[in-house]
Short mmCIF file of C-alpha atoms in Angstrom, two decimals:
data_model
loop_
_atom_site.label_atom_id
_atom_site.label_comp_id
_atom_site.label_asym_id
_atom_site.label_seq_id
_atom_site.Cartn_x
_atom_site.Cartn_y
_atom_site.Cartn_z
CA MET Y 1 72.27 79.08 117.28
CA GLU Y 2 72.14 76.89 120.47
CA SER Y 3 75.40 74.90 118.55
CA LEU Y 4 76.81 77.81 117.74
CA MET Y 5 76.30 79.27 121.35
CA VAL Y 6 77.57 75.52 122.68
CA SER Y 7 80.36 75.91 120.22
CA SER Y 8 81.57 79.32 121.56
CA GLN Y 9 81.33 77.66 125.01
CA LEU Y 10 83.11 74.74 124.31
CA GLY Y 11 85.57 77.55 122.51
CA ASN Y 12 86.01 79.82 125.49
CA SER Y 13 86.21 76.62 128.06
CA SER Y 14 89.50 75.79 125.76
CA ASN Y 15 90.96 79.00 126.46
CA ASP Y 16 93.49 77.73 129.20
CA SER Y 17 95.13 75.28 125.79
CA GLY Y 18 94.94 78.17 124.47
CA SER Y 19 93.08 77.49 120.82
CA CYS Y 20 89.95 77.98 120.41
CA LEU Y 21 87.00 74.42 119.56
CA ARG Y 22 87.11 75.00 115.76
CA GLU Y 23 83.38 75.35 113.86
CA ASN Y 24 82.01 73.49 110.99
CA GLN Y 25 81.36 76.67 108.25
CA HIS Y 26 78.01 76.08 106.51
CA MET Y 27 77.65 74.53 103.17
CA SER Y 28 76.74 77.21 101.55
CA ILE Y 29 79.59 79.03 101.88
CA PRO Y 30 81.88 76.56 99.91
CA VAL Y 31 79.32 75.73 97.59
CA LEU Y 32 78.75 79.81 96.29
CA MET Y 33 82.38 79.83 96.24
CA CYS Y 34 82.43 76.86 93.61
CA VAL Y 35 80.32 78.14 91.82
CA VAL Y 36 81.51 82.18 91.68
CA PHE Y 37 84.91 79.99 90.39
CA LEU Y 38 83.33 78.18 87.90
CA LEU Y 39 81.34 80.95 86.29
CA GLY Y 40 84.74 83.33 86.96
CA PHE Y 41 87.11 80.51 85.23
CA LEU Y 42 84.47 80.24 82.16
CA LEU Y 43 84.29 83.62 81.82
CA ASN Y 44 87.98 84.30 82.09
CA THR Y 45 88.63 80.81 79.58
CA PHE Y 46 86.85 82.66 77.26
CA SER Y 47 88.20 85.78 76.65
CA LEU Y 48 91.66 83.67 76.87
CA TRP Y 49 90.54 82.01 73.86
CA VAL Y 50 88.85 85.90 72.42
CA PHE Y 51 92.59 86.89 72.77
CA CYS Y 52 94.12 84.33 71.47
CA CYS Y 53 91.68 83.29 69.04
CA ARG Y 54 89.72 86.26 67.98
CA THR Y 55 92.36 89.38 68.14
CA PRO Y 56 94.95 89.43 65.21
CA CYS Y 57 96.40 92.35 66.52
CA TRP Y 58 97.99 92.65 70.42
CA THR Y 59 97.93 95.81 71.54
CA SER Y 60 100.59 96.78 75.22
CA GLY Y 61 96.89 97.01 76.11
CA THR Y 62 95.57 93.51 75.29
CA ILE Y 63 98.79 91.23 76.70
CA LEU Y 64 97.88 92.81 80.33
CA GLN Y 65 94.65 91.89 79.92
CA PHE Y 66 95.46 88.53 78.41
CA HIS Y 67 97.69 88.00 81.81
CA LEU Y 68 95.24 89.11 83.99
CA ALA Y 69 92.31 86.44 83.12
CA ILE Y 70 95.48 83.96 83.21
CA SER Y 71 96.03 84.65 86.94
CA ASP Y 72 92.04 85.26 87.20
CA ALA Y 73 91.42 81.21 86.09
CA ILE Y 74 94.44 79.97 88.02
CA ALA Y 75 92.44 79.16 91.28
CA THR Y 76 89.72 77.46 89.43
CA PRO Y 77 91.27 74.19 90.94
CA VAL Y 78 90.88 75.27 94.79
CA SER Y 79 87.18 75.23 95.04
CA PRO Y 80 86.47 71.82 94.35
CA MET Y 81 88.83 70.73 97.21
CA MET Y 82 87.70 73.88 99.69
CA VAL Y 83 84.46 72.01 99.18
CA VAL Y 84 86.14 68.46 100.20
CA TYR Y 85 87.62 70.21 102.99
CA PHE Y 86 84.28 71.78 104.45
CA ALA Y 87 82.14 68.39 103.99
CA MET Y 88 85.09 66.36 105.86
CA GLY Y 89 84.09 68.88 108.89
CA ASN Y 90 87.75 71.21 108.15
CA SER Y 91 89.95 68.68 107.66
CA TRP Y 92 92.17 68.60 104.67
CA PRO Y 93 92.20 65.19 103.37
CA PHE Y 94 94.80 65.81 100.53
CA GLY Y 95 98.18 65.78 101.97
CA ARG Y 96 101.15 68.13 102.41
CA PHE Y 97 102.04 68.76 98.73
CA LEU Y 98 98.23 69.74 97.90
CA CYS Y 99 98.06 71.59 100.70
CA GLN Y 100 101.13 73.61 99.52
CA VAL Y 101 99.67 74.06 95.98
CA LYS Y 102 96.50 75.18 97.57
CA ILE Y 103 98.17 78.17 98.70
CA ALA Y 104 100.88 79.21 95.91
CA LEU Y 105 98.04 78.82 93.52
CA LEU Y 106 95.67 81.27 95.81
CA SER Y 107 98.33 83.63 96.33
CA SER Y 108 98.94 84.29 92.91
CA HIS Y 109 94.99 84.60 92.13
CA PHE Y 110 94.84 87.40 94.62
CA TYR Y 111 98.04 88.80 94.36
CA GLY Y 112 98.67 88.64 90.51
CA SER Y 113 94.90 90.37 90.16
CA THR Y 114 95.77 92.98 92.11
CA MET Y 115 99.26 93.76 89.99
CA PHE Y 116 97.90 93.24 86.84
CA LEU Y 117 94.86 95.15 87.61
CA THR Y 118 97.38 98.25 89.08
CA LEU Y 119 99.88 97.82 85.47
CA ILE Y 120 96.33 98.38 83.53
CA SER Y 121 95.48 101.00 85.70
CA ILE Y 122 98.75 102.53 84.84
CA HIS Y 123 98.68 101.33 81.59
CA ARG Y 124 95.59 103.39 80.96
CA TYR Y 125 96.71 106.97 82.42
CA ALA Y 126 99.79 106.76 79.64
CA VAL Y 127 97.61 106.21 76.38
CA VAL Y 128 95.08 108.73 78.19
CA VAL Y 129 96.92 111.49 80.15
CA ARG Y 130 99.62 111.36 78.49
CA HIS Y 131 98.95 110.39 75.15
CA ASN Y 132 101.25 112.75 73.29
CA ARG Y 133 104.29 111.84 74.99
CA SER Y 134 105.98 108.37 74.49
CA SER Y 135 105.52 105.84 77.19
CA TYR Y 136 107.82 102.33 78.01
CA MET Y 137 103.82 101.42 78.63
CA LYS Y 138 102.63 101.74 75.47
CA GLN Y 139 105.05 99.37 73.65
CA LYS Y 140 104.71 95.39 73.62
CA GLU Y 141 107.74 94.66 74.39
CA PHE Y 142 108.76 95.97 77.91
CA VAL Y 143 104.99 95.54 78.61
CA GLY Y 144 105.79 91.65 78.00
CA LYS Y 145 109.31 91.42 79.81
CA LEU Y 146 107.27 93.49 82.73
CA CYS Y 147 104.25 90.65 82.56
CA ALA Y 148 107.21 87.28 82.69
CA GLY Y 149 108.60 89.71 86.08
CA VAL Y 150 105.43 90.17 87.47
CA TRP Y 151 104.87 86.21 87.20
CA SER Y 152 108.28 85.30 88.28
CA VAL Y 153 107.77 87.76 91.42
CA LEU Y 154 104.50 85.64 92.20
CA LEU Y 155 106.22 82.81 91.78
CA ILE Y 156 109.12 83.09 94.53
CA GLN Y 157 106.11 84.52 96.38
CA SER Y 158 103.61 81.70 96.05
CA LEU Y 159 106.55 79.13 96.84
CA ILE Y 160 107.85 80.79 99.90
CA TYR Y 161 104.30 81.07 101.39
CA ALA Y 162 103.41 77.54 100.57
CA PHE Y 163 106.35 76.26 102.39
CA MET Y 164 106.59 78.52 105.02
CA LEU Y 165 102.44 77.79 105.97
CA PRO Y 166 102.86 73.90 105.48
CA PRO Y 167 99.57 71.67 106.76
CA SER Y 168 99.48 70.66 110.42
CA LYS Y 169 98.35 68.09 112.68
CA ASP Y 170 95.27 68.68 114.91
CA GLY Y 171 94.11 65.68 116.68
CA ARG Y 172 92.48 63.79 114.11
CA ASN Y 173 91.93 66.83 111.48
CA SER Y 174 94.68 67.81 109.20
CA GLN Y 175 94.53 71.54 109.11
CA CYS Y 176 95.50 73.63 105.70
CA LEU Y 177 96.07 77.86 105.76
CA SER Y 178 93.43 77.61 109.37
CA ILE Y 179 93.91 80.58 111.15
CA HIS Y 180 93.72 77.66 114.36
CA GLN Y 181 96.96 76.01 113.51
CA LYS Y 182 98.93 77.77 116.88
CA ASN Y 183 102.28 76.71 115.66
CA LEU Y 184 102.10 79.75 112.96
CA THR Y 185 100.22 82.39 114.93
CA ASP Y 186 103.35 84.44 114.30
CA SER Y 187 103.94 83.15 110.83
CA TYR Y 188 100.62 84.57 109.65
CA PHE Y 189 100.60 87.79 110.75
CA VAL Y 190 103.79 88.32 109.88
CA ILE Y 191 102.82 87.61 106.37
CA ASN Y 192 99.75 88.72 106.22
CA PHE Y 193 101.09 92.22 106.36
CA ILE Y 194 103.82 91.61 104.15
CA LEU Y 195 100.05 90.97 101.83
CA PHE Y 196 98.21 93.72 102.73
CA ILE Y 197 100.92 96.58 102.51
CA PHE Y 198 102.10 95.59 98.97
CA GLY Y 199 99.55 93.10 97.30
CA PHE Y 200 96.89 95.18 98.52
CA LEU Y 201 97.40 98.45 99.59
CA LEU Y 202 100.37 99.68 97.38
CA PRO Y 203 98.83 98.50 94.67
CA PHE Y 204 94.98 100.58 95.23
CA LEU Y 205 97.01 104.11 96.55
CA VAL Y 206 98.65 103.56 92.64
CA SER Y 207 95.92 102.61 91.40
CA ALA Y 208 93.67 105.22 92.79
CA VAL Y 209 95.78 107.91 92.00
CA CYS Y 210 95.76 107.05 88.37
CA TYR Y 211 92.49 106.76 87.71
CA GLY Y 212 91.86 109.74 89.76
CA ARG Y 213 94.78 111.92 87.10
CA LEU Y 214 92.54 110.38 84.34
CA ALA Y 215 89.58 111.31 86.11
CA ASN Y 216 90.60 114.97 86.22
CA SER Y 217 91.61 115.05 82.40
CA LEU Y 218 88.34 113.58 81.39
CA THR Y 219 87.07 116.38 82.24
CA GLY Y 220 89.22 118.58 79.85
CA LEU Y 221 87.95 116.34 77.35
CA ASN Y 222 87.18 117.87 73.75
CA ILE Y 223 83.50 115.21 73.68
CA SER Y 224 81.85 117.15 70.94
CA THR Y 225 83.26 114.20 68.52
CA ALA Y 226 82.89 110.90 68.73
CA GLN Y 227 86.16 109.72 69.35
CA GLY Y 228 86.67 112.16 72.00
CA LEU Y 229 83.23 111.25 73.57
CA ARG Y 230 84.37 107.73 72.81
CA VAL Y 231 87.17 107.11 74.98
CA LYS Y 232 85.61 109.39 77.48
CA GLU Y 233 83.07 106.96 78.54
CA LYS Y 234 85.55 103.71 77.69
CA SER Y 235 87.51 105.67 81.14
CA GLN Y 236 84.98 106.30 82.98
CA ARG Y 237 83.65 102.88 82.69
CA MET Y 238 87.43 101.80 83.34
CA ILE Y 239 87.53 104.22 86.65
CA GLY Y 240 84.49 102.37 87.98
CA VAL Y 241 85.11 98.63 87.74
CA CYS Y 242 88.59 98.78 88.64
CA LEU Y 243 87.88 100.62 91.36
CA LEU Y 244 84.90 98.56 92.61
CA ILE Y 245 86.61 95.54 92.25
CA PHE Y 246 88.91 96.92 94.81
CA GLY Y 247 86.38 98.00 97.52
CA LEU Y 248 83.94 94.84 96.89
CA CYS Y 249 86.32 92.25 95.95
CA PHE Y 250 89.75 92.79 97.61
CA LEU Y 251 89.26 95.10 100.61
CA PRO Y 252 86.91 92.72 102.54
CA LEU Y 253 89.54 89.91 102.84
CA ASN Y 254 92.60 92.22 103.70
CA VAL Y 255 90.33 93.52 106.20
CA ILE Y 256 89.07 90.75 107.56
CA ARG Y 257 91.80 88.58 107.83
CA THR Y 258 94.53 90.97 109.69
CA THR Y 259 91.43 91.22 112.28
CA ALA Y 260 91.83 87.38 112.08
CA VAL Y 261 95.22 87.36 112.93
CA VAL Y 262 95.87 89.62 115.86
CA LEU Y 263 92.35 88.46 117.47
CA LYS Y 264 94.98 85.11 117.48
CA LYS Y 265 97.78 86.88 118.24
CA TYR Y 266 97.23 89.03 121.11
CA PHE Y 267 93.38 88.25 122.25
CA PRO Y 268 93.06 84.19 121.57
CA GLY Y 269 90.93 84.05 124.22
CA GLN Y 270 88.27 85.42 122.12
CA CYS Y 271 86.87 82.39 120.73
CA HIS Y 272 83.76 83.25 120.01
CA VAL Y 273 84.75 86.32 117.82
CA LEU Y 274 87.20 84.26 116.32
CA LEU Y 275 85.01 81.76 114.73
CA GLN Y 276 82.59 84.66 113.53
CA VAL Y 277 85.94 86.06 112.12
CA GLU Y 278 86.53 83.12 110.29
CA THR Y 279 83.02 82.55 108.45
CA ALA Y 280 83.33 86.40 106.95
CA TYR Y 281 87.21 85.10 105.93
CA TYR Y 282 85.56 82.97 103.73
CA VAL Y 283 82.76 84.54 102.84
CA SER Y 284 85.57 86.86 101.09
CA TRP Y 285 86.99 84.20 99.24
CA ILE Y 286 83.40 84.34 97.22
CA LEU Y 287 83.95 88.40 97.03
CA ILE Y 288 87.01 87.16 94.99
CA GLY Y 289 85.27 84.76 92.69
CA VAL Y 290 83.67 87.47 92.02
CA ASN Y 291 86.71 89.32 90.70
CA SER Y 292 87.07 86.75 87.94
CA CYS Y 293 83.53 87.70 86.83
CA LEU Y 294 84.09 91.27 86.95
CA ASP Y 295 87.42 91.32 84.66
CA PRO Y 296 85.90 90.53 81.74
CA LEU Y 297 83.85 94.23 81.60
CA LEU Y 298 87.68 95.16 81.86
CA TYR Y 299 88.42 93.75 78.59
CA CYS Y 300 85.32 95.02 76.63
CA PHE Y 301 86.20 98.49 77.90
CA GLY Y 302 89.77 98.47 77.35
CA SER Y 303 90.17 96.91 74.12
CA GLN Y 304 88.65 97.70 70.60
CA HIS Y 305 89.45 94.53 68.98
CA PHE Y 306 87.84 92.40 71.89
CA ARG Y 307 84.28 93.84 71.43
CA ASP Y 308 84.70 93.90 67.56
CA ALA Y 309 85.95 90.05 68.61
CA ILE Y 310 82.80 89.44 70.84
CA ARG Y 311 80.09 91.05 67.85
CA SER Y 312 81.68 89.26 65.00
CA LEU Y 313 81.28 86.15 67.31
CA ARG Y 314 77.82 87.83 67.43
CA ILE Y 315 77.01 88.30 63.35
CA VAL Y 316 78.34 84.52 62.85
CA GLN Y 317 75.81 83.43 65.52
CA THR Y 318 72.54 85.36 64.21
CA GLU Y 319 73.69 84.52 60.23
CA ARG Y 320 74.02 80.44 61.36
CA SER Y 321 70.62 80.66 62.62
CA ASN Y 322 69.19 82.42 59.91
CA ARG Y 323 70.66 80.18 57.61
CA SER Y 324 68.87 77.52 59.49
CA ASP Y 325 65.59 79.15 59.53
CA SER Y 326 66.15 79.25 55.76
CA GLU Y 327 66.90 75.74 55.46
CA ASN Y 328 64.00 74.67 57.92
CA MET Y 329 61.39 76.79 55.34
CA ALA Y 330 63.29 75.64 52.64
CA ASN Y 331 62.24 71.45 53.61
CA GLN Y 332 58.62 72.16 54.77
#
């Protein structure tokens, strides 16, 4: 606590120069970040294996879930670099190119997830609410082209941000994607609101409308049949998980980052508050990693083939275990 007060006092004393002294983050933040992203990587790698090797018949929904799993897995290389970054006192040791790679991967991960989650909500709306009508979202060829278009947008976006937000020197330390880069304050401010509006707010509103219409249609669904009850339960679970992901994983990061860029631009002298917001921002990265762990639940709720593949794996494992027990008993 005393060190925090001293850091705050030192930061306030540097207001004349228009900058705040950076405070080292606790190592528990990058360690938890690394653990969560690694767990998400393992879950999504398993999901990708199930899609590629255990799912013989792909639907339009399967294609969307496959691309969501890819967007969740690509951010994993960033977490070890962040651990080293914090361990070296918030100094980026990997150079300009890897800093740009980090920004590109994080951008593609954060906003690829929101885009594909939104497309999954639109697809679910088309399948359940408009089940008697034709829709492009039910066509595999169209959905495949749509996913290619999304990745093209993500690639262009990530390259633009990577070149607009280069690393910079602060004395002996090198900073990468840091609120303390004074020369990039205006760039962070503009980019943040573009990402907040088009990368979070609009996808969330579209998903909320689709799931709201879906929830309304479920009230009139005939649940006297097993199929009707199954559709209702699966859709309710998907609604819950998707809204949980948006609220728990993506909302904190966007709100905290917006607060940080506003403070840095209009209230640069509030060093103590800015340092606390910076810590909260890195904590929100852990919640983004939780998103990678929750998304596989959507695959279970949204794909019968995915559930059948996991069930077949369980059966094979049980048969192998029983066969092993029988062989042991015979040898005895």
